[in-house]
Coordinates of C-alpha atoms in Angstrom, one line a residue:
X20 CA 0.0 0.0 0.0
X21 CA 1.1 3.4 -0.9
X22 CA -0.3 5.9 1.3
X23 CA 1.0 9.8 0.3
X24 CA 4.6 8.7 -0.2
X25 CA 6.6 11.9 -1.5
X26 CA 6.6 10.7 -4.9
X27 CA 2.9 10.9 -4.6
X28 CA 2.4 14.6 -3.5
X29 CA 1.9 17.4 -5.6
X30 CA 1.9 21.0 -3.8
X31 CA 0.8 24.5 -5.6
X32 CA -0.4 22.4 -8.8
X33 CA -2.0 25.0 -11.6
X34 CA -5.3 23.8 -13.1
X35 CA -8.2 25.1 -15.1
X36 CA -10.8 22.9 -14.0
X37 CA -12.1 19.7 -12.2
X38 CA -11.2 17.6 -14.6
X39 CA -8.0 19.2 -14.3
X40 CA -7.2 18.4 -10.7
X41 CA -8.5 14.9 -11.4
X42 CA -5.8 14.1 -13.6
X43 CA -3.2 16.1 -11.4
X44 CA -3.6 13.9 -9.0
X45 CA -4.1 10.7 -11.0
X46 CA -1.6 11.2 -12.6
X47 CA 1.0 10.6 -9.6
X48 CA -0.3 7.7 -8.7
X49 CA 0.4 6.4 -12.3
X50 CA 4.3 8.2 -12.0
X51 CA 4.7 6.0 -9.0
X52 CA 3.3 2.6 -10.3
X53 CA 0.3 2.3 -8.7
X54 CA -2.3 2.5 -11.6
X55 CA -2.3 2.7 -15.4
X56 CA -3.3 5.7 -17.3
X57 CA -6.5 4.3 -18.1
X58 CA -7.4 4.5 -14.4
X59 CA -7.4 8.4 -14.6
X60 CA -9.7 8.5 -17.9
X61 CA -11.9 6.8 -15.5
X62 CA -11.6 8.7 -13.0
X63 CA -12.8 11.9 -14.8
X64 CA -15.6 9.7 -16.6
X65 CA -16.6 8.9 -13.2
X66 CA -17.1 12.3 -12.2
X67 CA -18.6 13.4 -15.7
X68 CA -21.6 10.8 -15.2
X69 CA -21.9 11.1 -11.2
X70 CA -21.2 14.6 -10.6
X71 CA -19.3 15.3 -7.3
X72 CA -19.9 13.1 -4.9
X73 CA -16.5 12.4 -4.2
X74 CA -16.1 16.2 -2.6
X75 CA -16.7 14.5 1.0
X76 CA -15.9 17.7 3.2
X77 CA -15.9 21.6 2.7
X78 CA -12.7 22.0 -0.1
X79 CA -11.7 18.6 -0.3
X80 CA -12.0 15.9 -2.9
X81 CA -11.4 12.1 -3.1
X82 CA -12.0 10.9 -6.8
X83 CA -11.8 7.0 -7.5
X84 CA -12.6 4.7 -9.9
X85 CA -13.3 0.9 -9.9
X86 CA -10.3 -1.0 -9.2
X87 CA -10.8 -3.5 -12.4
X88 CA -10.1 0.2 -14.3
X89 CA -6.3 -0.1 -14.0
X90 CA -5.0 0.0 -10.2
X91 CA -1.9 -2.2 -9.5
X92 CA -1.6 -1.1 -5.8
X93 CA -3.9 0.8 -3.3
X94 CA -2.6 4.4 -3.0
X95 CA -3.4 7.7 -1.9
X96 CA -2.0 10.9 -3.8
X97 CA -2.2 14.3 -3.0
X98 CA -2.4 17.8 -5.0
X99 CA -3.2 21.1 -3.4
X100 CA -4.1 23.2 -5.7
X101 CA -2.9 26.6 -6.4
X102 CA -6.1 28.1 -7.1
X103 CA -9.3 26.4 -5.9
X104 CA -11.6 24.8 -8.7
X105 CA -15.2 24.3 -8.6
X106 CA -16.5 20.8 -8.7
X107 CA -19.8 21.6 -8.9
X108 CA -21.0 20.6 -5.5
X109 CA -23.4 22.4 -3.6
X110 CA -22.0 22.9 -0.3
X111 CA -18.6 21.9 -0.4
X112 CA -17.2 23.8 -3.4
X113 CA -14.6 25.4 -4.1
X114 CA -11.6 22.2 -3.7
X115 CA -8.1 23.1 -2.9
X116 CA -7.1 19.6 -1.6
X117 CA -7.7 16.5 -4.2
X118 CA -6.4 13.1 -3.0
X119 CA -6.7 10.5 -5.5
X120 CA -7.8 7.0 -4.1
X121 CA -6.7 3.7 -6.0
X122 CA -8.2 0.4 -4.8
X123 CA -7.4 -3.0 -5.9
X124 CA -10.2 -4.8 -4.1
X125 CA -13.4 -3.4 -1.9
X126 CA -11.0 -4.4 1.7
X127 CA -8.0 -1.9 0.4
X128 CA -10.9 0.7 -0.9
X129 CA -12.6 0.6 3.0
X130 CA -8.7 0.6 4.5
X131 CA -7.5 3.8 2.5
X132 CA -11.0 5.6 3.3
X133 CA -10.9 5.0 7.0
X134 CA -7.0 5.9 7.2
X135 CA -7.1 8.9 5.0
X136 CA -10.9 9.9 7.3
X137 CA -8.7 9.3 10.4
X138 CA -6.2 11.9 8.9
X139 CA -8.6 14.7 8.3
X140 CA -11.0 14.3 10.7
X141 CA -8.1 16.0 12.9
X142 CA -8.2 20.0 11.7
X143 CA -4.3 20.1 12.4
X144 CA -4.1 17.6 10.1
X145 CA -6.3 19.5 7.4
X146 CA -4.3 22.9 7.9
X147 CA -0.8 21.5 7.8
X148 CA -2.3 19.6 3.9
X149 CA -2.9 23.5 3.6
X150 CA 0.3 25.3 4.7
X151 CA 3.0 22.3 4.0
X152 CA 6.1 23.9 2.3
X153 CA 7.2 20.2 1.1
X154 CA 6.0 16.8 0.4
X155 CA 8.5 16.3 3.8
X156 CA 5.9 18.2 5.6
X157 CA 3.4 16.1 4.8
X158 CA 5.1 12.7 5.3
X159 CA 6.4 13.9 8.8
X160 CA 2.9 14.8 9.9
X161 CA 1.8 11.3 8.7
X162 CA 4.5 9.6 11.0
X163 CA 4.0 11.8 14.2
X164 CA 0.1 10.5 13.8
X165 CA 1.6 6.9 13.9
X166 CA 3.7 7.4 16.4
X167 CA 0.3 8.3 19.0

């Protein structure tokens, strides 16, 4: 399981749109293995024919795909966005923090929702997604949470 390794964060990424940010962060969980390419394209698709209902909380986003759409490895990655995009969701809107979920099988899909809920359930945890100045920010965060 890759869970927002360093090669899997993106910080200050510059997009137009949703679809945009989708591939952003799909796009470093195929850089680091974890899914094919194919996986992203149905990641967007996804959110073309079901709208937004992957932007969970206020400004943050969790697309996903069926696993049989190209994942090799359950992984979380990570863009914050430079500038906040709309998704099209009615209270939640605009997203600054997209984390892109690949599941190989239902069991990893549950295990990467409830770690990554666990994460930013904690506000701390939210603002320091916000105000990292490095992917080492992030990882060392990650690690003191362990470590409780």
């Amino acid at each position: 399981m890759k869970f927002l390794e360093r090669e899997l964060i993106g910080l200050d990424v510059e997009v137009q749109s949703a679809e945009d940010a989708i591939r952003a962060a799909g796009s470093l969980l195929v850089s680091g293995g974890a899914a094919d390419a194919s996986y992203v394209d149905a990641m967007v698709q996804a959110y073309g024919d079901k709208g937004p209902y992957f932007v969970l909380a206020p400004h943050i986003a969790l697309p996903h795909a069926k696993a049989e759409d190209g994942v090799h490895e359950a992984s979380v990655a990570f863009v914050r966005l430079k500038r906040p995009v709309v998704f099209g969701h009615q209270t939640n809107d605009p997203v600054d923090l997209v984390f892109a979920l690949g599941s190989a099988s239902n069991a990893d899909h549950i295990a990467l929702l409830r770690r990554l809920t666990l994460l930013l359930n904690d506000p701390s945890h939210v603002q320091c997604f916000r105000e990292a100045t490095s992917p080492d920010d992030i990882e060392n965060m990650i690690l003191r949470r362990n470590e409780v």
